[in-house]
Short mmCIF file of N, CA, C and O in Angstrom, two decimals:
data_model
loop_
_atom_site.label_atom_id
_atom_site.label_comp_id
_atom_site.label_asym_id
_atom_site.label_seq_id
_atom_site.Cartn_x
_atom_site.Cartn_y
_atom_site.Cartn_z
N MET A 40 -10.75 -10.35 20.92
CA MET A 40 -11.83 -10.05 19.93
C MET A 40 -11.73 -9.76 18.15
O MET A 40 -10.42 -10.91 17.75
N ASP A 41 -13.09 -10.25 17.83
CA ASP A 41 -13.08 -11.15 16.27
C ASP A 41 -12.73 -10.06 15.54
O ASP A 41 -12.88 -8.04 14.87
N GLU A 42 -12.16 -10.64 14.24
CA GLU A 42 -11.52 -9.46 13.52
C GLU A 42 -13.02 -9.50 12.67
O GLU A 42 -13.84 -10.69 11.93
N ARG A 43 -13.77 -8.08 11.67
CA ARG A 43 -14.33 -7.79 11.38
C ARG A 43 -13.28 -7.20 10.03
O ARG A 43 -14.58 -7.06 9.17
N ARG A 44 -12.72 -7.08 9.53
CA ARG A 44 -11.91 -6.30 9.21
C ARG A 44 -12.14 -7.85 7.41
O ARG A 44 -12.74 -9.23 7.91
N LYS A 45 -13.19 -6.80 6.29
CA LYS A 45 -13.36 -8.19 4.94
C LYS A 45 -12.07 -8.50 4.74
O LYS A 45 -11.91 -9.71 4.07
N TYR A 46 -10.58 -8.28 4.67
CA TYR A 46 -9.55 -8.65 3.48
C TYR A 46 -8.19 -8.82 5.18
O TYR A 46 -8.33 -7.86 5.33
N LYS A 47 -7.39 -9.99 4.88
CA LYS A 47 -6.41 -10.17 5.52
C LYS A 47 -5.32 -9.93 5.70
O LYS A 47 -5.74 -9.19 4.26
N ARG A 48 -5.18 -8.50 6.59
CA ARG A 48 -3.94 -7.93 6.42
C ARG A 48 -2.43 -8.52 5.76
O ARG A 48 -2.02 -9.07 7.40
N LEU A 49 -1.65 -8.52 5.13
CA LEU A 49 -0.66 -8.10 5.35
C LEU A 49 0.71 -6.90 5.11
O LEU A 49 1.02 -6.32 4.84
N ASP A 50 2.55 -8.20 6.00
CA ASP A 50 3.07 -6.94 6.15
C ASP A 50 3.92 -6.51 4.54
O ASP A 50 4.88 -7.90 4.29
N LEU A 51 4.68 -4.90 3.90
CA LEU A 51 5.13 -6.13 2.84
C LEU A 51 6.47 -5.06 2.83
O LEU A 51 6.18 -4.10 3.93
N THR A 52 6.63 -4.07 2.18
CA THR A 52 8.13 -3.12 1.74
C THR A 52 7.49 -2.60 0.59
O THR A 52 7.00 -3.01 -0.58
N GLY A 53 7.39 -1.08 0.60
CA GLY A 53 6.98 -0.02 -0.76
C GLY A 53 7.76 0.75 -0.72
O GLY A 53 8.53 1.32 0.03
N GLU A 54 7.48 1.75 -1.92
CA GLU A 54 8.40 3.10 -1.78
C GLU A 54 7.12 4.23 -2.94
O GLU A 54 6.54 3.45 -3.30
N LEU A 55 6.27 5.23 -2.40
CA LEU A 55 6.27 5.64 -3.05
C LEU A 55 6.69 6.47 -4.29
O LEU A 55 8.16 6.87 -3.90
N ILE A 56 5.78 6.99 -5.10
CA ILE A 56 6.46 7.58 -6.96
C ILE A 56 5.67 8.86 -5.81
O ILE A 56 5.03 9.35 -6.70
N MET A 57 6.49 10.34 -5.65
CA MET A 57 5.75 11.60 -5.20
C MET A 57 5.99 12.32 -7.45
O MET A 57 7.71 13.04 -7.11
N LYS A 58 5.25 12.37 -8.04
CA LYS A 58 5.52 13.25 -9.13
C LYS A 58 5.05 14.58 -8.74
O LYS A 58 3.47 15.38 -7.79
N PRO A 59 6.00 16.08 -8.87
CA PRO A 59 5.01 17.33 -8.58
C PRO A 59 3.38 17.39 -10.07
O PRO A 59 3.49 16.41 -10.92
N MET A 60 3.26 17.64 -9.11
CA MET A 60 1.47 18.12 -9.77
C MET A 60 1.31 19.22 -10.76
O MET A 60 0.43 19.42 -11.38
N HIS A 61 2.06 20.22 -10.77
CA HIS A 61 2.59 20.80 -11.06
C HIS A 61 3.51 22.00 -11.71
O HIS A 61 4.39 21.29 -10.80
N GLY A 62 3.49 22.57 -12.20
CA GLY A 62 4.80 22.56 -13.15
C GLY A 62 5.35 21.05 -14.49
O GLY A 62 4.64 21.20 -14.98
N SER A 63 6.29 22.36 -15.38
CA SER A 63 6.64 21.12 -15.99
C SER A 63 6.94 19.18 -16.07
O SER A 63 7.09 18.11 -15.18
N SER A 64 6.79 18.64 -16.89
CA SER A 64 6.40 17.35 -17.30
C SER A 64 7.76 16.86 -16.70
O SER A 64 8.31 16.10 -17.11
N ASN A 65 9.15 17.56 -16.99
CA ASN A 65 10.79 17.69 -17.01
C ASN A 65 11.10 17.03 -15.92
O ASN A 65 12.47 16.87 -15.86
N GLU A 66 10.45 17.54 -14.52
CA GLU A 66 10.73 17.47 -13.83
C GLU A 66 11.09 16.37 -12.58
O GLU A 66 10.03 14.23 -12.94
N GLU A 67 11.85 15.33 -11.84
CA GLU A 67 12.11 14.52 -11.85
C GLU A 67 11.26 13.58 -10.46
O GLU A 67 11.08 14.23 -9.81
N ALA A 68 10.84 12.22 -10.98
CA ALA A 68 9.90 11.83 -10.19
C ALA A 68 10.94 11.44 -8.92
O ALA A 68 11.76 11.15 -8.78
N GLU A 69 10.72 11.69 -7.31
CA GLU A 69 10.85 11.62 -5.83
C GLU A 69 10.51 9.90 -5.69
O GLU A 69 9.41 10.18 -5.81
N THR A 70 11.33 9.72 -5.20
CA THR A 70 10.98 8.14 -4.91
C THR A 70 10.88 8.46 -3.14
O THR A 70 12.44 8.01 -2.49
N VAL A 71 10.06 7.79 -2.11
CA VAL A 71 9.80 8.06 -0.39
C VAL A 71 9.98 6.99 -0.29
O VAL A 71 8.46 5.32 -0.72
N ALA A 72 10.24 5.74 0.28
CA ALA A 72 10.01 4.80 0.51
C ALA A 72 9.68 4.53 2.02
O ALA A 72 9.02 5.88 2.21
N ILE A 73 8.88 3.34 1.59
CA ILE A 73 7.69 3.90 2.82
C ILE A 73 6.97 1.87 3.32
O ILE A 73 7.93 0.69 3.61
N SER A 74 7.21 2.17 5.79
CA SER A 74 6.24 0.79 5.62
C SER A 74 5.69 0.34 5.35
O SER A 74 4.81 1.17 6.05
N ILE A 75 5.25 -0.31 4.57
CA ILE A 75 3.52 -0.96 4.93
C ILE A 75 3.57 -2.13 6.51
O ILE A 75 3.81 -3.27 6.27
N MET A 76 2.71 -1.67 6.79
CA MET A 76 2.18 -2.54 7.98
C MET A 76 1.17 -3.42 7.64
O MET A 76 1.14 -4.43 8.53
N ASN A 77 0.34 -3.01 7.13
CA ASN A 77 -0.63 -3.70 6.37
C ASN A 77 -1.11 -3.91 5.15
O ASN A 77 -0.78 -2.56 4.53
N CYS A 78 -1.95 -5.01 4.37
CA CYS A 78 -1.59 -4.85 3.21
C CYS A 78 -2.50 -5.52 2.89
O CYS A 78 -2.89 -6.23 3.36
N SER A 79 -4.24 -5.11 1.83
CA SER A 79 -5.34 -6.22 1.77
C SER A 79 -5.43 -6.24 -0.07
O SER A 79 -5.36 -4.66 -1.00
N ARG A 80 -6.29 -6.85 -0.33
CA ARG A 80 -7.00 -6.73 -1.85
C ARG A 80 -7.64 -5.07 -2.22
O ARG A 80 -7.72 -5.06 -3.69
N ALA A 81 -8.01 -4.60 -0.87
CA ALA A 81 -8.71 -3.46 -1.26
C ALA A 81 -8.10 -2.09 -0.76
O ALA A 81 -7.92 -1.21 -1.71
N GLY A 82 -6.50 -2.38 0.42
CA GLY A 82 -6.42 -1.07 0.38
C GLY A 82 -4.80 -1.44 0.86
O GLY A 82 -4.10 -2.38 1.45
N MET A 83 -4.03 -0.30 2.24
CA MET A 83 -2.53 -0.45 2.50
C MET A 83 -2.69 -0.12 4.09
O MET A 83 -3.10 1.73 3.49
N GLY A 84 -2.08 -0.10 4.48
CA GLY A 84 -1.96 1.63 6.13
C GLY A 84 0.10 1.36 5.37
O GLY A 84 0.83 0.57 5.43
N PHE A 85 0.51 2.35 5.96
CA PHE A 85 1.46 2.15 5.72
C PHE A 85 2.55 3.42 6.74
O PHE A 85 1.62 4.71 6.89
N MET A 86 3.40 3.83 6.67
CA MET A 86 3.78 4.99 7.43
C MET A 86 5.10 5.51 6.89
O MET A 86 5.28 4.67 5.87
N SER A 87 5.17 6.12 6.84
CA SER A 87 6.17 7.51 5.83
C SER A 87 6.68 8.59 6.82
O SER A 87 5.78 8.90 7.07
N ASP A 88 8.07 8.86 6.14
CA ASP A 88 8.63 10.65 6.78
C ASP A 88 7.70 11.43 6.48
O ASP A 88 7.75 12.78 7.22
N VAL A 89 6.95 11.57 5.03
CA VAL A 89 6.29 12.75 3.89
C VAL A 89 5.30 12.94 4.24
O VAL A 89 4.04 11.66 4.77
N GLN A 90 5.54 14.00 4.84
CA GLN A 90 2.90 14.10 5.03
C GLN A 90 2.99 13.98 3.39
O GLN A 90 3.48 15.05 2.53
N LEU A 91 1.93 13.53 3.13
CA LEU A 91 1.08 13.90 2.26
C LEU A 91 -0.22 14.53 2.18
O LEU A 91 -0.79 14.69 3.65
N VAL A 92 -0.69 14.37 1.88
CA VAL A 92 -2.06 14.79 1.08
C VAL A 92 -3.44 14.42 1.21
O VAL A 92 -3.13 13.83 0.40
N MET A 93 -4.55 14.60 2.16
CA MET A 93 -5.59 13.52 2.46
C MET A 93 -6.07 13.84 1.06
O MET A 93 -6.07 15.31 0.36
N GLY A 94 -6.81 13.06 -0.19
CA GLY A 94 -7.80 12.88 -0.93
C GLY A 94 -7.20 12.70 -2.32
O GLY A 94 -7.42 12.61 -2.52
N ASP A 95 -5.62 12.77 -2.05
CA ASP A 95 -4.92 13.22 -2.87
C ASP A 95 -4.40 11.32 -3.41
O ASP A 95 -3.94 10.62 -3.18
N ASN A 96 -4.46 11.00 -4.85
CA ASN A 96 -3.77 10.48 -5.79
C ASN A 96 -2.64 10.10 -5.70
O ASN A 96 -0.70 10.63 -6.13
N TYR A 97 -1.11 8.69 -5.18
CA TYR A 97 -0.14 8.48 -5.50
C TYR A 97 0.25 7.16 -6.43
O TYR A 97 -0.66 7.11 -6.32
N GLU A 98 0.90 7.28 -6.30
CA GLU A 98 2.32 5.87 -7.20
C GLU A 98 2.97 5.35 -6.53
O GLU A 98 3.19 5.61 -5.53
N ALA A 99 2.58 3.73 -6.35
CA ALA A 99 3.68 3.37 -5.47
C ALA A 99 3.87 2.53 -6.15
O ALA A 99 3.15 1.06 -6.66
N ASN A 100 5.17 1.85 -5.99
CA ASN A 100 5.91 0.21 -5.94
C ASN A 100 5.76 -0.56 -3.83
O ASN A 100 6.12 -0.49 -3.99
N ILE A 101 5.27 -2.10 -4.44
CA ILE A 101 4.89 -2.74 -3.24
C ILE A 101 5.29 -3.73 -4.30
O ILE A 101 5.30 -4.24 -5.12
N THR A 102 6.44 -4.61 -3.30
CA THR A 102 7.16 -5.88 -2.87
C THR A 102 6.42 -6.93 -2.74
O THR A 102 6.25 -6.41 -0.97
N ILE A 103 5.89 -7.45 -3.18
CA ILE A 103 5.40 -8.80 -2.69
C ILE A 103 6.24 -9.62 -2.13
O ILE A 103 7.89 -9.79 -2.22
N TRP A 104 5.79 -10.63 -1.61
CA TRP A 104 6.37 -11.84 -1.32
C TRP A 104 7.73 -13.03 -2.80
O TRP A 104 8.50 -12.97 -1.63
N THR A 105 6.95 -12.32 -3.10
CA THR A 105 7.78 -13.61 -4.44
C THR A 105 9.14 -12.00 -4.79
O THR A 105 9.57 -12.29 -5.34
N LYS A 106 9.29 -11.33 -3.65
CA LYS A 106 9.90 -9.91 -4.52
C LYS A 106 9.69 -9.63 -5.23
O LYS A 106 11.07 -8.70 -6.21
N GLU A 107 8.58 -9.75 -6.28
CA GLU A 107 8.21 -9.08 -7.56
C GLU A 107 7.50 -7.52 -6.46
O GLU A 107 7.52 -7.16 -5.70
N VAL A 108 7.19 -7.11 -7.53
CA VAL A 108 7.23 -5.71 -7.54
C VAL A 108 5.90 -5.25 -8.18
O VAL A 108 5.80 -5.55 -9.85
N LEU A 109 4.60 -5.79 -7.51
CA LEU A 109 3.11 -4.50 -7.84
C LEU A 109 3.08 -3.11 -8.11
O LEU A 109 3.05 -2.86 -7.45
N HIS A 110 3.29 -1.77 -9.55
CA HIS A 110 2.99 -0.90 -9.35
C HIS A 110 1.38 -0.72 -9.39
O HIS A 110 0.64 -1.41 -10.56
N VAL A 111 1.09 -0.10 -8.64
CA VAL A 111 -0.09 0.37 -8.10
C VAL A 111 -0.50 2.10 -8.16
O VAL A 111 0.66 2.61 -7.64
N PHE A 112 -1.37 2.60 -8.06
CA PHE A 112 -2.51 3.65 -7.79
C PHE A 112 -3.01 3.52 -6.20
O PHE A 112 -4.09 2.95 -6.20
N ILE A 113 -3.07 4.43 -5.21
CA ILE A 113 -3.55 4.88 -3.90
C ILE A 113 -3.42 6.02 -3.37
O ILE A 113 -3.98 7.35 -4.21
N LYS A 114 -5.07 5.54 -3.05
CA LYS A 114 -5.56 6.83 -2.57
C LYS A 114 -5.48 7.43 -1.53
O LYS A 114 -6.28 6.66 -1.24
N ILE A 115 -5.35 8.48 -0.99
CA ILE A 115 -4.74 8.64 0.58
C ILE A 115 -6.55 9.05 0.83
O ILE A 115 -7.29 10.31 1.20
N VAL A 116 -6.52 7.99 2.45
CA VAL A 116 -7.79 8.58 3.08
C VAL A 116 -8.19 8.06 4.90
O VAL A 116 -8.89 9.36 5.13
N ARG A 117 -6.68 7.96 5.11
CA ARG A 117 -6.42 8.19 6.84
C ARG A 117 -5.12 9.10 6.25
O ARG A 117 -3.61 7.63 5.73
N GLY A 118 -5.41 10.13 7.46
CA GLY A 118 -4.55 10.17 8.37
C GLY A 118 -3.40 10.52 9.17
O GLY A 118 -4.80 10.65 10.46
N THR A 119 -2.68 10.19 10.37
CA THR A 119 -1.82 10.68 11.76
C THR A 119 -1.12 11.10 11.70
O THR A 119 -0.03 10.07 11.27
N MET A 120 -0.65 12.02 12.48
CA MET A 120 0.69 12.52 12.75
C MET A 120 1.09 11.65 13.82
O MET A 120 0.15 11.71 14.48
N LEU A 121 2.04 11.50 14.28
CA LEU A 121 3.31 11.23 15.03
C LEU A 121 4.23 11.23 15.64
O LEU A 121 5.17 12.12 14.72
N GLU A 122 4.69 10.79 16.39
CA GLU A 122 6.31 11.58 17.38
C GLU A 122 7.37 11.42 15.75
O GLU A 122 8.84 12.55 15.71
N ASN A 123 6.87 10.25 15.28
CA ASN A 123 8.61 9.70 14.30
C ASN A 123 8.00 10.14 13.31
O ASN A 123 8.69 9.06 12.36
N GLY A 124 6.82 10.60 12.55
CA GLY A 124 6.38 9.96 11.41
C GLY A 124 5.36 10.39 11.26
O GLY A 124 4.29 10.54 11.89
N TYR A 125 4.53 9.92 9.94
CA TYR A 125 3.10 9.38 9.63
C TYR A 125 2.57 8.42 9.55
O TYR A 125 3.22 7.26 8.87
N GLU A 126 2.08 7.71 9.64
CA GLU A 126 0.99 7.14 10.08
C GLU A 126 -0.47 7.16 8.51
O GLU A 126 -1.11 8.07 8.89
N TYR A 127 -0.90 6.04 7.52
CA TYR A 127 -1.50 6.95 6.23
C TYR A 127 -2.80 5.20 6.00
O TYR A 127 -2.25 4.32 6.65
N GLY A 128 -3.87 5.60 5.83
CA GLY A 128 -4.50 5.02 4.58
C GLY A 128 -4.77 4.87 3.91
O GLY A 128 -5.01 6.07 3.62
N ALA A 129 -4.54 3.72 3.24
CA ALA A 129 -5.22 4.49 1.21
C ALA A 129 -5.15 2.82 1.12
O ALA A 129 -6.16 1.88 1.07
N ILE A 130 -6.81 3.17 0.00
CA ILE A 130 -7.73 2.69 -0.96
C ILE A 130 -6.47 2.95 -1.84
O ILE A 130 -5.90 3.48 -2.90
N PHE A 131 -6.67 1.05 -2.95
CA PHE A 131 -6.27 0.46 -5.05
C PHE A 131 -6.54 1.92 -5.52
O PHE A 131 -8.43 1.02 -4.87
N ILE A 132 -6.80 2.92 -6.24
CA ILE A 132 -7.40 2.62 -8.12
C ILE A 132 -6.93 1.73 -8.57
O ILE A 132 -5.38 2.29 -9.30
N GLY A 133 -7.82 0.86 -9.56
CA GLY A 133 -7.55 0.75 -10.53
C GLY A 133 -6.12 -0.38 -11.24
O GLY A 133 -5.70 -1.48 -11.62
N MET A 134 -6.18 -1.16 -9.05
CA MET A 134 -5.91 -2.00 -9.47
C MET A 134 -6.07 -3.45 -10.52
O MET A 134 -7.31 -3.43 -10.43
N PRO A 135 -5.29 -3.58 -10.97
CA PRO A 135 -5.76 -4.74 -11.94
C PRO A 135 -6.54 -6.44 -11.31
O PRO A 135 -5.82 -6.94 -10.02
N GLU A 136 -7.43 -6.96 -11.18
CA GLU A 136 -7.79 -8.37 -11.24
C GLU A 136 -6.85 -8.75 -10.52
O GLU A 136 -6.87 -9.91 -9.54
N TYR A 137 -5.53 -9.06 -11.48
CA TYR A 137 -4.94 -9.91 -11.61
C TYR A 137 -4.15 -10.01 -9.64
O TYR A 137 -3.41 -10.41 -9.64
N ASP A 138 -3.35 -8.49 -10.22
CA ASP A 138 -2.94 -8.43 -8.52
C ASP A 138 -3.11 -8.37 -8.19
O ASP A 138 -2.59 -8.81 -6.85
N ARG A 139 -4.61 -8.20 -7.98
CA ARG A 139 -5.92 -8.12 -6.11
C ARG A 139 -5.64 -9.71 -5.83
O ARG A 139 -5.84 -10.07 -5.41
N GLN A 140 -5.58 -11.09 -7.58
CA GLN A 140 -5.60 -12.14 -6.69
C GLN A 140 -4.52 -12.65 -6.19
O GLN A 140 -4.28 -13.38 -5.24
N ARG A 141 -2.83 -12.08 -6.86
CA ARG A 141 -1.61 -12.15 -6.47
C ARG A 141 -1.30 -11.91 -4.63
O ARG A 141 -1.66 -12.40 -3.37
N ILE A 142 -1.99 -10.86 -4.73
CA ILE A 142 -2.59 -10.98 -3.23
C ILE A 142 -3.13 -11.71 -2.58
O ILE A 142 -2.93 -12.14 -0.76
N SER A 143 -4.23 -11.75 -2.12
CA SER A 143 -5.21 -12.91 -2.14
C SER A 143 -4.30 -14.30 -1.62
O SER A 143 -4.79 -15.24 -0.74
N VAL A 144 -4.08 -14.75 -3.04
CA VAL A 144 -3.36 -16.28 -2.77
C VAL A 144 -2.22 -16.00 -2.12
O VAL A 144 -2.41 -16.81 -0.86
N TYR A 145 -1.56 -14.55 -1.53
CA TYR A 145 -0.55 -15.12 -0.74
C TYR A 145 -1.45 -14.98 1.27
O TYR A 145 -0.64 -15.72 1.75
N GLU A 146 -2.06 -14.11 0.87
CA GLU A 146 -3.09 -14.10 2.72
C GLU A 146 -3.80 -15.65 2.36
O GLU A 146 -4.24 -15.95 3.89
N THR A 147 -4.11 -16.42 1.35
CA THR A 147 -4.55 -17.71 1.80
C THR A 147 -3.46 -18.53 2.74
O THR A 147 -4.04 -19.10 3.14
N VAL A 148 -2.24 -18.48 1.52
CA VAL A 148 -1.32 -19.14 1.98
C VAL A 148 -0.87 -18.84 3.47
O VAL A 148 -0.10 -20.26 4.59
N GLN A 149 -0.31 -17.49 3.96
CA GLN A 149 -0.87 -17.27 5.39
C GLN A 149 -1.57 -18.11 6.40
O GLN A 149 -1.70 -18.34 7.10
N GLU A 150 -3.14 -17.84 5.86
CA GLU A 150 -4.00 -18.08 6.98
C GLU A 150 -3.90 -20.17 7.15
O GLU A 150 -3.22 -20.58 8.45
N THR A 151 -3.07 -20.77 6.24
CA THR A 151 -3.09 -21.99 5.90
C THR A 151 -1.23 -22.55 7.49
O THR A 151 -1.77 -23.19 8.27
N LEU A 152 -0.49 -21.62 6.84
CA LEU A 152 0.52 -21.26 7.55
C LEU A 152 0.38 -20.86 9.42
O LEU A 152 0.46 -21.85 10.24
N ALA A 153 -0.51 -20.29 9.44
CA ALA A 153 -0.92 -19.51 10.82
C ALA A 153 -2.18 -20.91 11.27
O ALA A 153 -1.86 -21.20 13.04
N GLY A 154 -2.56 -22.22 10.59
CA GLY A 154 -2.73 -22.48 11.23
C GLY A 154 -2.51 -24.16 11.91
O GLY A 154 -2.88 -25.43 12.49
N GLU A 155 -1.61 -24.51 11.20
CA GLU A 155 -0.06 -25.20 11.60
C GLU A 155 -0.44 -24.86 12.97
O GLU A 155 0.51 -23.95 13.61
#
C-alpha cells in the first residue's frame, strides 16, 4: 500500500495539560500521560485514558528524540473510544516554525536509517 500522508509519522511520548476552562484561575492544572502513536509537522495521533472534547484546544508537552520537551497547543479533530481508552487525532495550532523544523529533521534521519 502506498503512503499518501503528506508528512512521515513519528512515535514519541508526552503529556496533556488539562486546565479547567471554567472557574477561578487559581485552580491547578492536571497533567495526563499520553502515548503518542504518530507525530508529524502538522499534528499527532495519541492514546489517552481520559475522554476529551472534540474541537477543544489543549496544551501538551511532547518529548522528542533529543529528550527535549516541546510545549505545544493542539486541537482535537478526531476521537475513537476503544476497550482500553481513547484514540485521538489532533492538529498543532500556533506551533513555531522552529519546532516544526525540529520534527522535520527527525523525519529525515528516520527515513535515512530505514533506507540502510
